[in-house]
Amino acid sequence: MKWKKLTVGPVQENTYIIYNNHNEAVVIDPGSEGNRIIQTIESLKVKPLAILLTHAHFDHIGAVDDVRERYNIPLYVHKKEADWLSDTKKNGSKYFGQSILAKPASHILTNTDNTLKIGSFSFEVLTTPGHSPGSVSYYLRSSGAVFSGDALFAGSIGRTDLHGGDQEVLINSIHEKLLNLPEETVVLSGHGPETTIGMEMDSNPFLSGF
């Protein structure tokens, strides 16, 4: 399993293209610059099977329709944020002087942690609310990597001052779902550089005591 990170848009959001030896791919959080994402997919010579959203803030959904319509693939989002795709207040774009929307998702994730199989990919879907009420993280156990969205960053955690945010809930999510992963797990966040669970347990100032 391999992944390609593209940092896109004005707030430098990380979009990930995950792909395997079967030339299958899954796109996580296509946030902006749809043409660039599509060009990268084409250069990798892979076939996208789905788009997965860690959450539905505007900086993570801006290129959803570009990618989905180019490849005619399904979109997955948590049920608590399904309506955010069509609401500029909830997805936050209105407050940044923009109107970023996406068409409805075809697949709705629930509160229950479960395994999501797409092609030969097997993602463990971890509910990690707090940054937003429907935030999820996608754990690839076989690759030792977790795509944490805006829950956990290198040296920081997600902001909680936007619609539905709750810092106590976020800290609990990180502690109960992410810090229980093996310490060598690579954390691939929605912004910034990659890190590991062990590094964040040791040095993240927001997680002192855990």
GROMACS .gro file of C-alpha atoms in nm:
model
  210
    1MET     CA    1   0.000   0.000   0.000
    2LYS     CA    2   0.127   0.346  -0.092
    3TRP     CA    3  -0.008   0.696  -0.058
    4LYS     CA    4   0.049   1.029  -0.226
    5LYS     CA    5  -0.011   1.351  -0.035
    6LEU     CA    6  -0.118   1.667  -0.217
    7THR     CA    7  -0.132   1.990  -0.019
    8VAL     CA    8  -0.402   2.203  -0.179
    9GLY     CA    9  -0.596   2.524  -0.147
   10PRO     CA   10  -0.549   2.846   0.050
   11VAL     CA   11  -0.543   2.675   0.391
   12GLN     CA   12  -0.299   2.404   0.280
   13GLU     CA   13  -0.524   2.101   0.326
   14ASN     CA   14  -0.379   1.754   0.274
   15THR     CA   15  -0.553   1.538   0.015
   16TYR     CA   16  -0.442   1.174   0.002
   17ILE     CA   17  -0.447   0.927  -0.285
   18ILE     CA   18  -0.403   0.574  -0.149
   19TYR     CA   19  -0.319   0.305  -0.400
   20ASN     CA   20  -0.202  -0.056  -0.421
   21ASN     CA   21  -0.035  -0.305  -0.652
   22HIS     CA   22  -0.370  -0.376  -0.819
   23ASN     CA   23  -0.376  -0.014  -0.944
   24GLU     CA   24  -0.679   0.053  -0.726
   25ALA     CA   25  -0.704   0.385  -0.544
   26VAL     CA   26  -0.910   0.564  -0.283
   27VAL     CA   27  -0.910   0.943  -0.245
   28ILE     CA   28  -0.936   1.095   0.102
   29ASP     CA   29  -1.055   1.454   0.145
   30PRO     CA   30  -1.018   1.611  -0.202
   31GLY     CA   31  -1.021   1.963  -0.066
   32SER     CA   32  -0.939   2.187  -0.360
   33GLU     CA   33  -0.755   2.205  -0.694
   34GLY     CA   34  -0.958   1.928  -0.856
   35ASN     CA   35  -0.764   1.938  -1.183
   36ARG     CA   36  -0.436   1.888  -0.999
   37ILE     CA   37  -0.576   1.593  -0.805
   38ILE     CA   38  -0.706   1.436  -1.125
   39GLN     CA   39  -0.374   1.493  -1.302
   40THR     CA   40  -0.193   1.320  -1.016
   41ILE     CA   41  -0.432   1.024  -1.029
   42GLU     CA   42  -0.370   0.996  -1.402
   43SER     CA   43   0.007   1.016  -1.357
   44LEU     CA   44  -0.007   0.732  -1.103
   45LYS     CA   45  -0.204   0.523  -1.355
   46VAL     CA   46  -0.451   0.407  -1.092
   47LYS     CA   47  -0.827   0.360  -1.089
   48PRO     CA   48  -1.012   0.545  -0.809
   49LEU     CA   49  -1.284   0.338  -0.642
   50ALA     CA   50  -1.423   0.587  -0.388
   51ILE     CA   51  -1.385   0.916  -0.206
   52LEU     CA   52  -1.372   0.907   0.174
   53LEU     CA   53  -1.427   1.217   0.385
   54THR     CA   54  -1.282   1.245   0.733
   55HIS     CA   55  -1.526   1.533   0.783
   56ALA     CA   56  -1.716   1.786   0.576
   57HIS     CA   57  -1.551   2.121   0.638
   58PHE     CA   58  -1.518   2.331   0.324
   59ASP     CA   59  -1.142   2.290   0.293
   60HIS     CA   60  -1.187   1.911   0.270
   61ILE     CA   61  -1.473   1.899   0.017
   62GLY     CA   62  -1.395   2.163  -0.245
   63ALA     CA   63  -1.286   1.916  -0.513
   64VAL     CA   64  -1.526   1.634  -0.427
   65ASP     CA   65  -1.754   1.685  -0.725
   66ASP     CA   66  -1.464   1.730  -0.969
   67VAL     CA   67  -1.313   1.396  -0.873
   68ARG     CA   68  -1.641   1.211  -0.828
   69GLU     CA   69  -1.778   1.316  -1.166
   70ARG     CA   70  -1.452   1.245  -1.347
   71TYR     CA   71  -1.443   0.885  -1.225
   72ASN     CA   72  -1.811   0.819  -1.141
   73ILE     CA   73  -1.728   0.693  -0.791
   74PRO     CA   74  -1.916   0.693  -0.459
   75LEU     CA   75  -1.865   0.941  -0.176
   76TYR     CA   76  -1.861   0.838   0.191
   77VAL     CA   77  -1.937   1.080   0.476
   78HIS     CA   78  -2.056   1.043   0.834
   79LYS     CA   79  -2.430   1.079   0.886
   80LYS     CA   80  -2.386   1.372   1.127
   81GLU     CA   81  -2.233   1.577   0.847
   82ALA     CA   82  -2.420   1.453   0.542
   83ASP     CA   83  -2.615   1.780   0.522
   84TRP     CA   84  -2.299   1.990   0.560
   85LEU     CA   85  -2.222   1.927   0.194
   86SER     CA   86  -2.509   2.159   0.102
   87ASP     CA   87  -2.484   2.407   0.391
   88THR     CA   88  -2.221   2.681   0.377
   89LYS     CA   89  -2.276   2.771   0.743
   90LYS     CA   90  -2.216   2.420   0.872
   91ASN     CA   91  -1.921   2.347   0.643
   92GLY     CA   92  -1.776   2.685   0.735
   93SER     CA   93  -1.720   2.828   0.389
   94LYS     CA   94  -1.960   3.116   0.448
   95TYR     CA   95  -1.746   3.250   0.730
   96PHE     CA   96  -1.440   3.257   0.507
   97GLY     CA   97  -1.614   3.451   0.230
   98GLN     CA   98  -1.677   3.149   0.011
   99SER     CA   99  -1.963   2.926  -0.101
  100ILE     CA  100  -1.828   2.574  -0.127
  101LEU     CA  101  -2.082   2.297  -0.178
  102ALA     CA  102  -2.090   1.936  -0.293
  103LYS     CA  103  -2.366   1.707  -0.413
  104PRO     CA  104  -2.513   1.454  -0.167
  105ALA     CA  105  -2.307   1.153  -0.063
  106SER     CA  106  -2.406   0.811  -0.186
  107HIS     CA  107  -2.282   0.627   0.125
  108ILE     CA  108  -2.347   0.734   0.484
  109LEU     CA  109  -2.128   0.618   0.772
  110THR     CA  110  -2.279   0.560   1.116
  111ASN     CA  111  -2.157   0.612   1.472
  112THR     CA  112  -2.046   0.252   1.505
  113ASP     CA  113  -1.679   0.180   1.446
  114ASN     CA  114  -1.660  -0.080   1.172
  115THR     CA  115  -1.459  -0.210   0.881
  116LEU     CA  116  -1.510  -0.059   0.538
  117LYS     CA  117  -1.405  -0.276   0.246
  118ILE     CA  118  -1.354  -0.106  -0.091
  119GLY     CA  119  -1.195  -0.323  -0.356
  120SER     CA  120  -0.896  -0.484  -0.188
  121PHE     CA  121  -0.872  -0.203   0.070
  122SER     CA  122  -0.984  -0.266   0.427
  123PHE     CA  123  -1.027   0.047   0.638
  124GLU     CA  124  -1.113   0.045   1.006
  125VAL     CA  125  -1.343   0.345   1.048
  126LEU     CA  126  -1.283   0.510   1.386
  127THR     CA  127  -1.534   0.770   1.502
  128THR     CA  128  -1.324   1.061   1.630
  129PRO     CA  129  -1.561   1.355   1.688
  130GLY     CA  130  -1.467   1.683   1.854
  131HIS     CA  131  -1.321   1.890   1.575
  132SER     CA  132  -1.662   1.835   1.422
  133PRO     CA  133  -1.945   1.602   1.529
  134GLY     CA  134  -1.903   1.361   1.237
  135SER     CA  135  -1.526   1.340   1.219
  136VAL     CA  136  -1.385   0.995   1.150
  137SER     CA  137  -1.035   0.852   1.107
  138TYR     CA  138  -0.947   0.574   0.863
  139TYR     CA  139  -0.700   0.316   0.993
  140LEU     CA  140  -0.514   0.084   0.757
  141ARG     CA  141  -0.387  -0.175   1.001
  142SER     CA  142  -0.189  -0.369   0.741
  143SER     CA  143   0.001  -0.054   0.643
  144GLY     CA  144   0.038   0.088   0.993
  145ALA     CA  145  -0.120   0.421   0.900
  146VAL     CA  146  -0.416   0.626   1.013
  147PHE     CA  147  -0.571   0.914   0.822
  148SER     CA  148  -0.684   1.135   1.109
  149GLY     CA  149  -0.838   1.432   0.930
  150ASP     CA  150  -0.831   1.734   1.161
  151ALA     CA  151  -0.848   1.537   1.486
  152LEU     CA  152  -0.475   1.496   1.551
  153PHE     CA  153  -0.181   1.686   1.402
  154ALA     CA  154   0.193   1.679   1.453
  155GLY     CA  155   0.230   1.869   1.779
  156SER     CA  156  -0.130   1.987   1.790
  157ILE     CA  157  -0.498   1.893   1.772
  158GLY     CA  158  -0.792   2.017   1.567
  159ARG     CA  159  -0.960   2.347   1.639
  160THR     CA  160  -1.296   2.326   1.814
  161ASP     CA  161  -1.438   2.677   1.765
  162LEU     CA  162  -1.630   2.593   1.447
  163HIS     CA  163  -1.985   2.457   1.418
  164GLY     CA  164  -2.032   2.152   1.644
  165GLY     CA  165  -1.678   2.154   1.781
  166ASP     CA  166  -1.608   2.038   2.137
  167GLN     CA  167  -1.256   2.023   2.282
  168GLU     CA  168  -1.340   1.778   2.562
  169VAL     CA  169  -1.499   1.541   2.311
  170LEU     CA  170  -1.197   1.576   2.082
  171ILE     CA  171  -0.946   1.498   2.359
  172ASN     CA  172  -1.151   1.191   2.455
  173SER     CA  173  -1.165   1.078   2.090
  174ILE     CA  174  -0.789   1.106   2.054
  175HIS     CA  175  -0.726   0.927   2.382
  176GLU     CA  176  -0.977   0.645   2.329
  177LYS     CA  177  -0.942   0.583   1.955
  178LEU     CA  178  -0.607   0.710   1.829
  179LEU     CA  179  -0.368   0.673   2.120
  180ASN     CA  180  -0.473   0.310   2.152
  181LEU     CA  181  -0.320   0.236   1.813
  182PRO     CA  182   0.035   0.094   1.800
  183GLU     CA  183   0.291   0.364   1.876
  184GLU     CA  184   0.463   0.316   1.541
  185THR     CA  185   0.141   0.398   1.352
  186VAL     CA  186   0.198   0.678   1.102
  187VAL     CA  187  -0.050   0.963   1.146
  188LEU     CA  188  -0.147   1.132   0.819
  189SER     CA  189  -0.333   1.448   0.912
  190GLY     CA  190  -0.554   1.691   0.727
  191HIS     CA  191  -0.291   1.964   0.759
  192GLY     CA  192   0.081   1.968   0.822
  193PRO     CA  193   0.347   1.694   0.824
  194GLU     CA  194   0.308   1.330   0.912
  195THR     CA  195   0.390   1.205   1.261
  196THR     CA  196   0.343   0.887   1.465
  197ILE     CA  197   0.121   0.794   1.755
  198GLY     CA  198   0.429   0.743   1.973
  199MET     CA  199   0.570   1.086   1.893
  200GLU     CA  200   0.241   1.254   1.983
  201MET     CA  201   0.211   1.059   2.306
  202ASP     CA  202   0.559   1.177   2.401
  203SER     CA  203   0.559   1.539   2.289
  204ASN     CA  204   0.217   1.677   2.193
  205PRO     CA  205   0.147   1.953   2.450
  206PHE     CA  206  -0.229   1.907   2.416
  207LEU     CA  207  -0.203   1.543   2.520
  208SER     CA  208   0.017   1.575   2.826
  209GLY     CA  209  -0.089   1.324   3.087
  210PHE     CA  210  -0.196   1.063   2.832
   0.00000   0.00000   0.00000
